Each structure stands twice: as structure tokens, then as C-alpha cells.
Amino acid sequence: MMRRSLNRRSRRGVLALLALGCLAIVFPLVMSTVYAALRDARQMRRHENLEQTCRLLEGGALRAVAQLQAAAQDDSLPPYRGEVWDLASDQIAFKEAGQVVIQVSNLSATKPQVVTIVAKYPKRPGEIVAQTVQRTRTFTWNRVSPSNEE
């Protein structure tokens, strides 16, 4: 009888050790898979934020050119100096709000104007977001008057 109980105990002990050994092998594999999935999700989010920032930057450039052209064609309008363009999350493709700051310098009619555009995404009011992407684009714009178009 004594021998049977020792065999059962030793079998249970061996099975417990085998189970612990399997867990010791499987657990790091599962954790590395979870870590890789989280890393990939963060990388994808960064890439999406960069893409959206580039789209906002391009939209800001188009908006600035349209405003500059309108001011050049209509002398009753004041010269376009720029603006802060806040976009709510429902106005753009992704979930977060964004901001485009357009600044126009050198308002002289004879020299090219320098347009600086700064796009930020995501933009949460009153909050510093670690994943915020900011890009800047600067270009010159020559004022085209009706007499210069011919």
C-alpha cells in the first residue's frame, strides 16, 4: 500500500512539474505576442496621426492660397494675414480634433508673401497629448493682379 501512494504522489508531482514547465514556456511566448500586438497598434496610430497631419497641412495650404487669391482679386477685402483653423473631430476623417495655423507675412504688394502653415493632430483643448504630430510648411506666394495676368 505504501508503494502505491508513493507512486501516485510522485506521478502527481511529475505532472505538476510538467504543467509548470509548459506554462514557463508558453507564458513568455504569449506575452511577447501581446507585446508585439500592442507595439504594432501604437505604430499604426502614430502613422495615422502623421497622415492626418499631412492632410491638414495640405488643406491649410489650399485654404491659404484660396484666401490670398480672393483678397488679390477683390480690393474691398482686407489683406489676408492668416488664421487659426480649428477642426472638430466630426469635420475630419479621424476621431480627434485638429488645428491649422496659417500666418502670412510680408504684406507688401510688390514682394512675394511668405505663408507659414502649422498643422497639429490630434489637438485636445487644455491637454498635452503625447502622440500629437506637428508639421510646418512654408512657401512664397506672388500676388497676381488683374494687370499681371495677361
mmCIF file of C-alpha atoms in Angstrom:
data_model
loop_
_atom_site.group_PDB
_atom_site.id
_atom_site.type_symbol
_atom_site.label_atom_id
_atom_site.label_comp_id
_atom_site.label_asym_id
_atom_site.label_seq_id
_atom_site.Cartn_x
_atom_site.Cartn_y
_atom_site.Cartn_z
ATOM 1 C CA MET A 1 0.000 0.000 0.000
ATOM 2 C CA MET A 2 2.753 2.330 0.862
ATOM 3 C CA ARG A 3 4.272 1.790 -2.515
ATOM 4 C CA ARG A 4 1.060 2.701 -4.348
ATOM 5 C CA SER A 5 0.666 6.016 -2.527
ATOM 6 C CA LEU A 6 4.281 6.932 -3.269
ATOM 7 C CA ASN A 7 3.744 6.193 -6.971
ATOM 8 C CA ARG A 8 0.595 8.298 -7.081
ATOM 9 C CA ARG A 9 2.286 11.158 -5.255
ATOM 10 C CA SER A 10 5.332 11.043 -7.473
ATOM 11 C CA ARG A 11 3.122 10.920 -10.596
ATOM 12 C CA ARG A 12 1.157 13.922 -9.366
ATOM 13 C CA GLY A 13 4.389 15.746 -8.648
ATOM 14 C CA VAL A 14 5.766 14.961 -12.082
ATOM 15 C CA LEU A 15 2.527 16.090 -13.726
ATOM 16 C CA ALA A 16 2.585 19.319 -11.721
ATOM 17 C CA LEU A 17 6.193 19.942 -12.746
ATOM 18 C CA LEU A 18 5.347 19.246 -16.387
ATOM 19 C CA ALA A 19 2.423 21.663 -16.231
ATOM 20 C CA LEU A 20 4.642 24.339 -14.667
ATOM 21 C CA GLY A 21 7.296 23.692 -17.310
ATOM 22 C CA CYS A 22 4.747 24.086 -20.095
ATOM 23 C CA LEU A 23 3.491 27.315 -18.534
ATOM 24 C CA ALA A 24 7.070 28.558 -18.230
ATOM 25 C CA ILE A 25 7.490 28.000 -21.974
ATOM 26 C CA VAL A 26 4.068 29.185 -23.164
ATOM 27 C CA PHE A 27 3.724 32.290 -20.946
ATOM 28 C CA PRO A 28 6.707 34.196 -22.443
ATOM 29 C CA LEU A 29 5.524 33.316 -25.947
ATOM 30 C CA VAL A 30 2.048 34.673 -25.226
ATOM 31 C CA MET A 31 3.466 37.797 -23.571
ATOM 32 C CA SER A 32 5.803 38.508 -26.494
ATOM 33 C CA THR A 33 2.869 38.146 -28.895
ATOM 34 C CA VAL A 34 0.756 40.555 -26.824
ATOM 35 C CA TYR A 35 3.680 42.994 -26.602
ATOM 36 C CA ALA A 36 4.210 42.853 -30.380
ATOM 37 C CA ALA A 37 0.497 43.461 -30.999
ATOM 38 C CA LEU A 38 0.497 46.498 -28.679
ATOM 39 C CA ARG A 39 3.674 47.844 -30.296
ATOM 40 C CA ASP A 40 2.167 47.445 -33.767
ATOM 41 C CA ALA A 41 -1.054 49.176 -32.679
ATOM 42 C CA ARG A 42 0.933 52.130 -31.300
ATOM 43 C CA GLN A 43 2.971 52.325 -34.504
ATOM 44 C CA MET A 44 -0.193 52.253 -36.614
ATOM 45 C CA ARG A 45 -1.688 55.061 -34.505
ATOM 46 C CA ARG A 46 1.469 57.164 -34.976
ATOM 47 C CA HIS A 47 1.320 56.580 -38.720
ATOM 48 C CA GLU A 48 -2.382 57.542 -38.848
ATOM 49 C CA ASN A 49 -1.633 60.725 -36.871
ATOM 50 C CA LEU A 50 1.172 61.618 -39.285
ATOM 51 C CA GLU A 51 -1.058 61.001 -42.315
ATOM 52 C CA GLN A 52 -3.852 63.134 -40.873
ATOM 53 C CA THR A 53 -1.385 65.920 -40.032
ATOM 54 C CA CYS A 54 -0.129 65.890 -43.634
ATOM 55 C CA ARG A 55 -3.719 66.111 -44.890
ATOM 56 C CA LEU A 56 -4.406 69.059 -42.576
ATOM 57 C CA LEU A 57 -1.211 70.736 -43.773
ATOM 58 C CA GLU A 58 -2.267 70.332 -47.407
ATOM 59 C CA GLY A 59 -5.770 71.591 -46.608
ATOM 60 C CA GLY A 60 -4.268 74.604 -44.861
ATOM 61 C CA ALA A 61 -2.122 75.371 -47.911
ATOM 62 C CA LEU A 62 -5.141 75.168 -50.217
ATOM 63 C CA ARG A 63 -7.169 77.366 -47.861
ATOM 64 C CA ALA A 64 -4.388 79.955 -47.635
ATOM 65 C CA VAL A 65 -3.991 80.124 -51.417
ATOM 66 C CA ALA A 66 -7.762 80.469 -51.886
ATOM 67 C CA GLN A 67 -7.920 83.299 -49.333
ATOM 68 C CA LEU A 68 -4.893 85.044 -50.848
ATOM 69 C CA GLN A 69 -6.381 84.796 -54.338
ATOM 70 C CA ALA A 70 -9.723 86.144 -53.125
ATOM 71 C CA ALA A 71 -8.027 89.086 -51.400
ATOM 72 C CA ALA A 72 -5.927 89.777 -54.519
ATOM 73 C CA GLN A 73 -8.960 89.784 -56.812
ATOM 74 C CA ASP A 74 -11.231 91.866 -54.591
ATOM 75 C CA ASP A 75 -9.671 95.108 -53.379
ATOM 76 C CA SER A 76 -12.569 95.665 -50.978
ATOM 77 C CA LEU A 77 -11.349 92.713 -48.881
ATOM 78 C CA PRO A 78 -8.641 93.360 -46.300
ATOM 79 C CA PRO A 79 -5.291 91.685 -46.957
ATOM 80 C CA TYR A 80 -5.260 88.098 -45.758
ATOM 81 C CA ARG A 81 -2.961 87.816 -42.753
ATOM 82 C CA GLY A 82 -3.756 84.240 -41.798
ATOM 83 C CA GLU A 83 -5.989 82.492 -39.308
ATOM 84 C CA VAL A 84 -6.274 79.739 -36.751
ATOM 85 C CA TRP A 85 -8.390 76.976 -38.196
ATOM 86 C CA ASP A 86 -9.739 74.629 -35.519
ATOM 87 C CA LEU A 87 -11.312 71.478 -36.891
ATOM 88 C CA ALA A 88 -13.661 69.445 -34.723
ATOM 89 C CA SER A 89 -13.397 65.682 -34.781
ATOM 90 C CA ASP A 90 -16.593 65.381 -36.835
ATOM 91 C CA GLN A 91 -15.123 67.611 -39.576
ATOM 92 C CA ILE A 92 -12.155 65.393 -40.399
ATOM 93 C CA ALA A 93 -11.605 61.737 -41.205
ATOM 94 C CA PHE A 94 -10.335 60.525 -37.837
ATOM 95 C CA LYS A 95 -11.646 60.651 -34.255
ATOM 96 C CA GLU A 96 -9.655 63.572 -32.883
ATOM 97 C CA ALA A 97 -9.778 67.314 -33.461
ATOM 98 C CA GLY A 98 -7.006 69.100 -35.332
ATOM 99 C CA GLN A 99 -5.651 72.606 -35.719
ATOM 100 C CA VAL A 100 -4.099 74.502 -38.616
ATOM 101 C CA VAL A 101 -2.404 77.861 -38.034
ATOM 102 C CA ILE A 102 -1.847 79.970 -41.153
ATOM 103 C CA GLN A 103 0.411 83.032 -40.986
ATOM 104 C CA VAL A 104 1.070 85.387 -43.879
ATOM 105 C CA SER A 105 3.980 87.784 -43.613
ATOM 106 C CA ASN A 106 5.330 90.483 -45.901
ATOM 107 C CA LEU A 107 2.045 92.076 -46.886
ATOM 108 C CA SER A 108 3.776 94.272 -49.466
ATOM 109 C CA ALA A 109 2.058 94.347 -52.853
ATOM 110 C CA THR A 110 5.375 94.247 -54.710
ATOM 111 C CA LYS A 111 7.182 91.413 -52.902
ATOM 112 C CA PRO A 112 6.142 87.767 -52.603
ATOM 113 C CA GLN A 113 4.278 86.910 -49.452
ATOM 114 C CA VAL A 114 5.640 84.238 -47.132
ATOM 115 C CA VAL A 115 2.990 81.790 -45.979
ATOM 116 C CA THR A 116 3.712 79.556 -42.993
ATOM 117 C CA ILE A 117 1.316 76.761 -42.123
ATOM 118 C CA VAL A 118 1.498 74.705 -38.930
ATOM 119 C CA ALA A 119 -0.745 71.643 -38.601
ATOM 120 C CA LYS A 120 -1.268 69.774 -35.308
ATOM 121 C CA TYR A 121 -3.090 66.497 -34.853
ATOM 122 C CA PRO A 122 -4.591 65.367 -32.532
ATOM 123 C CA LYS A 123 -5.442 68.587 -30.758
ATOM 124 C CA ARG A 124 -7.258 68.317 -27.443
ATOM 125 C CA PRO A 125 -8.002 71.687 -25.824
ATOM 126 C CA GLY A 126 -6.249 72.150 -22.489
ATOM 127 C CA GLU A 127 -4.447 68.835 -22.739
ATOM 128 C CA ILE A 128 -0.951 67.889 -23.780
ATOM 129 C CA VAL A 129 -1.168 64.770 -25.919
ATOM 130 C CA ALA A 130 1.964 62.639 -26.186
ATOM 131 C CA GLN A 131 1.065 61.459 -29.670
ATOM 132 C CA THR A 132 0.480 64.934 -31.135
ATOM 133 C CA VAL A 133 2.169 65.345 -34.501
ATOM 134 C CA GLN A 134 3.098 68.830 -35.694
ATOM 135 C CA ARG A 135 4.290 69.646 -39.190
ATOM 136 C CA THR A 136 5.172 73.014 -40.724
ATOM 137 C CA ARG A 137 5.206 74.118 -44.343
ATOM 138 C CA THR A 138 6.439 77.466 -45.638
ATOM 139 C CA PHE A 139 6.067 78.759 -49.176
ATOM 140 C CA THR A 140 6.028 82.060 -51.032
ATOM 141 C CA TRP A 141 3.042 83.371 -52.920
ATOM 142 C CA ASN A 142 3.270 86.027 -55.588
ATOM 143 C CA ARG A 143 0.307 88.321 -55.663
ATOM 144 C CA VAL A 144 -1.245 88.222 -59.109
ATOM 145 C CA SER A 145 -3.130 91.350 -60.005
ATOM 146 C CA PRO A 146 -5.509 91.530 -62.988
ATOM 147 C CA SER A 147 -2.971 93.658 -64.895
ATOM 148 C CA ASN A 148 -0.268 90.964 -64.423
ATOM 149 C CA GLU A 149 -2.403 88.064 -65.660
ATOM 150 C CA GLU A 150 -2.117 88.938 -69.378
#
